[in-house]
mmCIF file of N, CA and C in Angstrom:
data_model
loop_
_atom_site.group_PDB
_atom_site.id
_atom_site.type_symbol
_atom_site.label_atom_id
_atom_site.label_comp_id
_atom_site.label_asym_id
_atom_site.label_seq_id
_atom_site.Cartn_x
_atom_site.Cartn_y
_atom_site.Cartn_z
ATOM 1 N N UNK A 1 0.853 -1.166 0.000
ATOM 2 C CA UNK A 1 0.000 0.000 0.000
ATOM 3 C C UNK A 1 0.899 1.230 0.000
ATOM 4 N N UNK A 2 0.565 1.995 -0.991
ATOM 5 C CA UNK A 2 1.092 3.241 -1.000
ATOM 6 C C UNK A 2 0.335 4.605 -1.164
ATOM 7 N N UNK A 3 0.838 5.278 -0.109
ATOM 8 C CA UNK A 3 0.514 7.008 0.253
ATOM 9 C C UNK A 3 0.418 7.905 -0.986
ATOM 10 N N UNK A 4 -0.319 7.917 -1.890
ATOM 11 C CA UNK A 4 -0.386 8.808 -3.270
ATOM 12 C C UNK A 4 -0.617 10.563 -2.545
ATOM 13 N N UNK A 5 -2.001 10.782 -2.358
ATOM 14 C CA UNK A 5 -1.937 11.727 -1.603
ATOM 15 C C UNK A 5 -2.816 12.388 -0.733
ATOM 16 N N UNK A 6 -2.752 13.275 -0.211
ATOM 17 C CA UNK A 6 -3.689 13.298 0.952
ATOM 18 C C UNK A 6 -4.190 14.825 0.952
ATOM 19 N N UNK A 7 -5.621 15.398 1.220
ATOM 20 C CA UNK A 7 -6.178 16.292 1.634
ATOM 21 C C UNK A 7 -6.637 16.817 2.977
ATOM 22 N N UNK A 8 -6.521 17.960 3.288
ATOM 23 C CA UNK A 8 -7.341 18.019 4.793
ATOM 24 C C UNK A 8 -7.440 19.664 4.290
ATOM 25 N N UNK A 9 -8.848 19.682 5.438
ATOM 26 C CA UNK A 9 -9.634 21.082 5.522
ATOM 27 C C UNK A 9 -9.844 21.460 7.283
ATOM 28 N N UNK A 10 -9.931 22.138 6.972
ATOM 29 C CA UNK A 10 -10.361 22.937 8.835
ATOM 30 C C UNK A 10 -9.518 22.580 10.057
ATOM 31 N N UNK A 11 -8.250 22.040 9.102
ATOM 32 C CA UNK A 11 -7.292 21.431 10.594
ATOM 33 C C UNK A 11 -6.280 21.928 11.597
ATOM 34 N N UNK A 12 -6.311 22.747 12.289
ATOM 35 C CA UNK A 12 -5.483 23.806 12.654
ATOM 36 C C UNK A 12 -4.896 24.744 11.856
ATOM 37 N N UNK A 13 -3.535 24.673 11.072
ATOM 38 C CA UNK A 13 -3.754 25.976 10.648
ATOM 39 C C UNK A 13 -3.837 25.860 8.795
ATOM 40 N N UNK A 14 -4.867 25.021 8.361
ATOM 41 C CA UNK A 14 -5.130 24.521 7.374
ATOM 42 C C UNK A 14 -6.426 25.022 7.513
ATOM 43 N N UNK A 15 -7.116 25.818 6.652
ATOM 44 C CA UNK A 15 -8.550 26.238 6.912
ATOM 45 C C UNK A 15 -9.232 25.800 5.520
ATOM 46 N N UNK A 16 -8.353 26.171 4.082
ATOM 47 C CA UNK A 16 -8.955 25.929 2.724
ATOM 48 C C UNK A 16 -8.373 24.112 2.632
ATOM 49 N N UNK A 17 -9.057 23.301 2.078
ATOM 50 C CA UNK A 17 -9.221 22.117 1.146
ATOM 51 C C UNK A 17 -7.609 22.642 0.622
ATOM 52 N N UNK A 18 -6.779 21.806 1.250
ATOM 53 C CA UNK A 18 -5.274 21.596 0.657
ATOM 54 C C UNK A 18 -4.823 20.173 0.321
ATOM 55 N N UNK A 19 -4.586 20.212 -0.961
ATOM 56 C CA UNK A 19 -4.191 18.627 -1.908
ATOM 57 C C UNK A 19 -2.680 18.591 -1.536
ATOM 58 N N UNK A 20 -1.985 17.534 -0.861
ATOM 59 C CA UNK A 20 -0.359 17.287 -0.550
ATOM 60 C C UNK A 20 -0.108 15.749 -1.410
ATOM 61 N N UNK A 21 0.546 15.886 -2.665
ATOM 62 C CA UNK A 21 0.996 14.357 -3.259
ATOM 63 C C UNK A 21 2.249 14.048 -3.016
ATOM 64 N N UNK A 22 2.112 12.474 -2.652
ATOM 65 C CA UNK A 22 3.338 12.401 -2.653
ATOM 66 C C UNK A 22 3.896 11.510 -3.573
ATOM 67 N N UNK A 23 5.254 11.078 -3.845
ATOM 68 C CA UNK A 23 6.079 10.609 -4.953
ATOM 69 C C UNK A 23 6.910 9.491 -4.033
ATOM 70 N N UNK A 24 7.735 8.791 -4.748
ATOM 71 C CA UNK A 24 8.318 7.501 -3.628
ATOM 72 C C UNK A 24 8.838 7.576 -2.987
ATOM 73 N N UNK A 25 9.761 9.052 -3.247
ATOM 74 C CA UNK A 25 10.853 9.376 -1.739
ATOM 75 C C UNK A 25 10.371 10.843 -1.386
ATOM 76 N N UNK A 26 10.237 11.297 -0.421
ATOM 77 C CA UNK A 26 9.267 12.127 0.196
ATOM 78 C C UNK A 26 10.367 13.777 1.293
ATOM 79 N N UNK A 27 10.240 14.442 0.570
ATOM 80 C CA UNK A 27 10.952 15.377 1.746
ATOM 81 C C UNK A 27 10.200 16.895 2.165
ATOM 82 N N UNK A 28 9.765 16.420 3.691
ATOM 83 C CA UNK A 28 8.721 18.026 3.880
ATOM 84 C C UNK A 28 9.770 19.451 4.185
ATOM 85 N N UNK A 29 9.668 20.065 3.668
ATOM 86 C CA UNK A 29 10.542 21.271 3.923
ATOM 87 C C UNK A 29 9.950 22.777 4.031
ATOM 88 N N UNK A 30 10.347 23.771 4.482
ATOM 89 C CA UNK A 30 9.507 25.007 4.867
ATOM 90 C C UNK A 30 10.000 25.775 5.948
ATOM 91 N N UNK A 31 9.535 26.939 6.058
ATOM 92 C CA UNK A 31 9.683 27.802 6.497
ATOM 93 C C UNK A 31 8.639 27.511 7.797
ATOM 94 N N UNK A 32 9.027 28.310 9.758
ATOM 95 C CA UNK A 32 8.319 28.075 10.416
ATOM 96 C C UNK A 32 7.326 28.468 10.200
ATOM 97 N N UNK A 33 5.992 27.300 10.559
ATOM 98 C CA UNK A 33 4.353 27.965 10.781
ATOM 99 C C UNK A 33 3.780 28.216 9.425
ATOM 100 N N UNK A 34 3.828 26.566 8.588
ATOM 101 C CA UNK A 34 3.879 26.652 7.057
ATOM 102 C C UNK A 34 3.076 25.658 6.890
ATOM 103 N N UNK A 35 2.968 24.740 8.490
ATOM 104 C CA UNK A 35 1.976 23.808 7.880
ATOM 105 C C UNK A 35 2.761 21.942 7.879
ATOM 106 N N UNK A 36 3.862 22.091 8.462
ATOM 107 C CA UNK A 36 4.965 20.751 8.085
ATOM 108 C C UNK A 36 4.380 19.667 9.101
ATOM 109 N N UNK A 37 4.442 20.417 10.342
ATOM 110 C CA UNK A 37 3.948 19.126 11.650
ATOM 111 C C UNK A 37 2.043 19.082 11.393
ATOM 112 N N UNK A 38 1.448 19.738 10.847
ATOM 113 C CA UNK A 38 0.447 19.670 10.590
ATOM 114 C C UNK A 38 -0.164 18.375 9.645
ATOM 115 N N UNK A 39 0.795 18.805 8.673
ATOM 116 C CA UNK A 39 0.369 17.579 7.693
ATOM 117 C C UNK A 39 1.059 16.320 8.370
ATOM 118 N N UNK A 40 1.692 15.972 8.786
ATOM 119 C CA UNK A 40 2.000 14.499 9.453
ATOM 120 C C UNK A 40 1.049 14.266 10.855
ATOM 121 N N UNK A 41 0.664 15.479 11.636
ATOM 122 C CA UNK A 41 -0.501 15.094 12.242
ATOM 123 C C UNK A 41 -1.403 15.030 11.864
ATOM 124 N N UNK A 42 -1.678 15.062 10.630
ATOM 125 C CA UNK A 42 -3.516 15.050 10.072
ATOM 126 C C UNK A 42 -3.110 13.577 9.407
ATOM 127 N N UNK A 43 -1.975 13.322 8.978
ATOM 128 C CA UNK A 43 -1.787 11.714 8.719
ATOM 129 C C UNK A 43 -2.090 10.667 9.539
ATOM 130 N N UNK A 44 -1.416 11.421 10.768
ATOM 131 C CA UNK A 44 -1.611 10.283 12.000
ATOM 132 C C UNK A 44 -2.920 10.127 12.389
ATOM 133 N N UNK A 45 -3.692 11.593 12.837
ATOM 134 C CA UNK A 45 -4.911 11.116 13.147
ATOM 135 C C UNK A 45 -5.572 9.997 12.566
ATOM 136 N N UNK A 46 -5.316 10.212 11.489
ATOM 137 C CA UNK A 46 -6.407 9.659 10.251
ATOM 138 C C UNK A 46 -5.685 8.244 10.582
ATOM 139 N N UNK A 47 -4.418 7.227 10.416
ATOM 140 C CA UNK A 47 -4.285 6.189 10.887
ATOM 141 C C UNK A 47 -4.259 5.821 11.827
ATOM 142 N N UNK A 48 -4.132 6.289 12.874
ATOM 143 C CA UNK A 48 -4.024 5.391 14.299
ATOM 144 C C UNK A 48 -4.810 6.042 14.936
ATOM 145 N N UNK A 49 -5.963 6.906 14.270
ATOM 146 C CA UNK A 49 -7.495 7.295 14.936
ATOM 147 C C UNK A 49 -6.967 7.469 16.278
ATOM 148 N N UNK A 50 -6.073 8.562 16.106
ATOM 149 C CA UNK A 50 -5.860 9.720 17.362
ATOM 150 C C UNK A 50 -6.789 10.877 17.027
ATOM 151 N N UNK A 51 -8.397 10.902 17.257
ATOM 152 C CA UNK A 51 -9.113 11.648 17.304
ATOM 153 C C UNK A 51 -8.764 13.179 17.658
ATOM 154 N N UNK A 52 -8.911 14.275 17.046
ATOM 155 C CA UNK A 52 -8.605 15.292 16.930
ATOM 156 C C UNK A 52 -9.938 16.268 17.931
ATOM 157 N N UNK A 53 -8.898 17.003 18.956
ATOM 158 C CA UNK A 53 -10.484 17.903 19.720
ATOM 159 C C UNK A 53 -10.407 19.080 19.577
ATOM 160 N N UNK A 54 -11.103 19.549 19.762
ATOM 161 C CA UNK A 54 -11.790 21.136 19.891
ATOM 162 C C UNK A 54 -10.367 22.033 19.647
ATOM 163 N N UNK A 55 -9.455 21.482 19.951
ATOM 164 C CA UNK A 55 -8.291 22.919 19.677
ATOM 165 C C UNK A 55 -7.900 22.342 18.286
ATOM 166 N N UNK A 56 -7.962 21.304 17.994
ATOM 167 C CA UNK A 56 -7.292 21.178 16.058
ATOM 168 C C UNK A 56 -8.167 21.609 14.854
ATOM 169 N N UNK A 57 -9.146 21.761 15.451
ATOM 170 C CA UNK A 57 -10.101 22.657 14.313
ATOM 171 C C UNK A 57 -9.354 24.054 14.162
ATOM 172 N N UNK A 58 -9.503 24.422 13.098
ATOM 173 C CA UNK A 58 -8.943 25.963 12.547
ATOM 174 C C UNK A 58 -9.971 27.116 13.127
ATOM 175 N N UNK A 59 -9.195 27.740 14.013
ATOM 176 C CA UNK A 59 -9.775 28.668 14.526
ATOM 177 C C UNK A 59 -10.945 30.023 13.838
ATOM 178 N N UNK A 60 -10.309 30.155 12.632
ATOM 179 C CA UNK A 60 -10.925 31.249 11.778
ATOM 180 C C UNK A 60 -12.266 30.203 10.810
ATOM 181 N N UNK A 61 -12.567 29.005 11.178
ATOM 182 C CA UNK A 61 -13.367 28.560 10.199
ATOM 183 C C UNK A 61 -14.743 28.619 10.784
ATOM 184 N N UNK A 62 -15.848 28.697 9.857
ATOM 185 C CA UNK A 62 -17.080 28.831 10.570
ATOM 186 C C UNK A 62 -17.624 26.938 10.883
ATOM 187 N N UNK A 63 -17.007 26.628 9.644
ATOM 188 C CA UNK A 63 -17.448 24.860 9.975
ATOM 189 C C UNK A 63 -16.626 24.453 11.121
ATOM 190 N N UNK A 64 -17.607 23.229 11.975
ATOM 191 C CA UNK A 64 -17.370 21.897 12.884
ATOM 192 C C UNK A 64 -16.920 21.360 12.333
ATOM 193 N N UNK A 65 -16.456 20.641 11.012
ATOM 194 C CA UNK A 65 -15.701 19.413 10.575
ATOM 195 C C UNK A 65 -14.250 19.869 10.071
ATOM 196 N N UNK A 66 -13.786 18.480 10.354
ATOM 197 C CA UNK A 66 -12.504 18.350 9.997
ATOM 198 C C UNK A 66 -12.082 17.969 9.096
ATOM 199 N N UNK A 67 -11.697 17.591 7.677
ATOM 200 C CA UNK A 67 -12.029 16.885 7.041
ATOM 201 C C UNK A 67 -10.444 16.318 6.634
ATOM 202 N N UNK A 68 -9.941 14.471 6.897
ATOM 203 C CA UNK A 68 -8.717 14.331 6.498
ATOM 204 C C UNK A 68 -8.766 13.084 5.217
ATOM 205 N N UNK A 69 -8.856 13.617 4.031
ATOM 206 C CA UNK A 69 -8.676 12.343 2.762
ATOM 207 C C UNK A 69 -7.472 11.958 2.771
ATOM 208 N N UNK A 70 -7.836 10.371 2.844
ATOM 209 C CA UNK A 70 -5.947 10.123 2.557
ATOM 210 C C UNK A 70 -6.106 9.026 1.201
ATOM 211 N N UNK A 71 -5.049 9.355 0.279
ATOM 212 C CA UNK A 71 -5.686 8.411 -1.259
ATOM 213 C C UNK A 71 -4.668 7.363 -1.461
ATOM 214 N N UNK A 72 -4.585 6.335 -1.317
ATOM 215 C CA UNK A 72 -4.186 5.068 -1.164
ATOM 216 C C UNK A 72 -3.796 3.843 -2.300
ATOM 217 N N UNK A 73 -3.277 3.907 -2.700
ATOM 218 C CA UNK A 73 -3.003 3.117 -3.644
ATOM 219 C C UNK A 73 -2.388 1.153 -3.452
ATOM 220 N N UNK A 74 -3.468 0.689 -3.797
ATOM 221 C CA UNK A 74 -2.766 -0.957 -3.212
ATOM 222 C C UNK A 74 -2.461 -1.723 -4.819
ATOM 223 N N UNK A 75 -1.495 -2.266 -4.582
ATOM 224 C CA UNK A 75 -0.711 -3.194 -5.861
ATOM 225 C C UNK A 75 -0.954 -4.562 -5.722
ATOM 226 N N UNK A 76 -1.599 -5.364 -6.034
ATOM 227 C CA UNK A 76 -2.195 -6.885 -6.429
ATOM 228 C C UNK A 76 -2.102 -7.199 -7.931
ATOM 229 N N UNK A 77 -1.158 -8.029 -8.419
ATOM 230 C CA UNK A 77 -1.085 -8.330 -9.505
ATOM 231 C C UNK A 77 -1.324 -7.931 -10.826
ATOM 232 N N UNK A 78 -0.200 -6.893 -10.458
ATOM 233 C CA UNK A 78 -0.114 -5.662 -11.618
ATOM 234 C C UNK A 78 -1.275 -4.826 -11.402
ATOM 235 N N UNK A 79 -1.904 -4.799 -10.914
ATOM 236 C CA UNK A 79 -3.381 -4.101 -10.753
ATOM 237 C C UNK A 79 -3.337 -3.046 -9.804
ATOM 238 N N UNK A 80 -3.609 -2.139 -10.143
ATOM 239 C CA UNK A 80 -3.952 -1.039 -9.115
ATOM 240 C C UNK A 80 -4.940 -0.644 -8.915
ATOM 241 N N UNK A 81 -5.395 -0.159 -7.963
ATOM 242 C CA UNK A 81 -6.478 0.418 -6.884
ATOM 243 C C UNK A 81 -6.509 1.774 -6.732
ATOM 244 N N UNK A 82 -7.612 2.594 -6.869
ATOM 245 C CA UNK A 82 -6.866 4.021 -5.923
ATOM 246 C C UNK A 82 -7.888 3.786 -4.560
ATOM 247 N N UNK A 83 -7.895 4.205 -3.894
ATOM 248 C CA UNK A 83 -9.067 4.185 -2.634
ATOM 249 C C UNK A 83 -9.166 5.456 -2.186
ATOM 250 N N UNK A 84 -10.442 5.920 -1.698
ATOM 251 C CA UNK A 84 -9.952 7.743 -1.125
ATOM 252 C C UNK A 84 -11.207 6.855 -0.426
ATOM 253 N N UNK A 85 -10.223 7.726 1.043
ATOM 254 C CA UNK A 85 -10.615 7.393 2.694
ATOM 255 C C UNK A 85 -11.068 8.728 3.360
ATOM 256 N N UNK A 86 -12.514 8.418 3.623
ATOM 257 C CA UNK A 86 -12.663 9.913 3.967
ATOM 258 C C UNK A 86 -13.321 10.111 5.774
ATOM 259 N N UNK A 87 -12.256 10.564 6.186
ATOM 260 C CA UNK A 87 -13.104 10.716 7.851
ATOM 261 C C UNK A 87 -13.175 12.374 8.272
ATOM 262 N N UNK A 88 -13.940 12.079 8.561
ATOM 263 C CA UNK A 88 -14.812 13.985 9.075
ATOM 264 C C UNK A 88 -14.742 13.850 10.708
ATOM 265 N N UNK A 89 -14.707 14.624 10.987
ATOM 266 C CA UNK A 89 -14.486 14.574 12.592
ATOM 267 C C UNK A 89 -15.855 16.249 12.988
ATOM 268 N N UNK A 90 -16.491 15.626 14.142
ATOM 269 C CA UNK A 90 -17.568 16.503 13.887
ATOM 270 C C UNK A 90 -17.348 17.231 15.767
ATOM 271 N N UNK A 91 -16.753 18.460 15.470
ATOM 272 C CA UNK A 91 -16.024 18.866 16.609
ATOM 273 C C UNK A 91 -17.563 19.572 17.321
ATOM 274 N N UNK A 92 -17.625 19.228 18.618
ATOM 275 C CA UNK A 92 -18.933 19.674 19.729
ATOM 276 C C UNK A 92 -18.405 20.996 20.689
ATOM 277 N N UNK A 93 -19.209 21.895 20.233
ATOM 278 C CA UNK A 93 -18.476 22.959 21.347
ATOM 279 C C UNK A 93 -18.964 23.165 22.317
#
């Protein structure tokens, strides 16, 4: 299974629908407060369903949801798959 690429909206300091692809060898780089530990925590949530609370929502957004797509690609006999995984997190204030 491989990480093609991943979206998230309203996630701390991610407020617009941002598309991140990735390629086979992977390097995050940036300037501070750009968004770097963000996108590997909106990864994690999303796999090891470390549920995200009330402070990882983006402060300036009017929506409750979170939204983290992650697009997945699985290889079975020459055959490929894409899969898009979609979990919303529905923050209660």
């Amino acid at each position: 299974m491989k990480l093609k690429s991943t979206v998230i909206k309203n996630y701390r300091g991610i407020k617009e629908e941002t598309l991140v692809s990735f390629q086979d060898f992977n390097c995050i780089v940036g300037k501070n407060d750009v968004g770097k530990s963000t996108l590997l925590k909106a990864i994690d949530a999303f796999l090891n369903e470390n549920n995200p609370n009330i402070e990882d929502k983006n402060v300036y957004s009017d929506s409750n949801f979170i939204e983290i797509n992650l697009i997945l690609i699985l290889r079975q006999v020459q055959l490929f798959w894409m899969i898009l995984f979609r979990y919303h997190f529905l923050m209660k204030n």
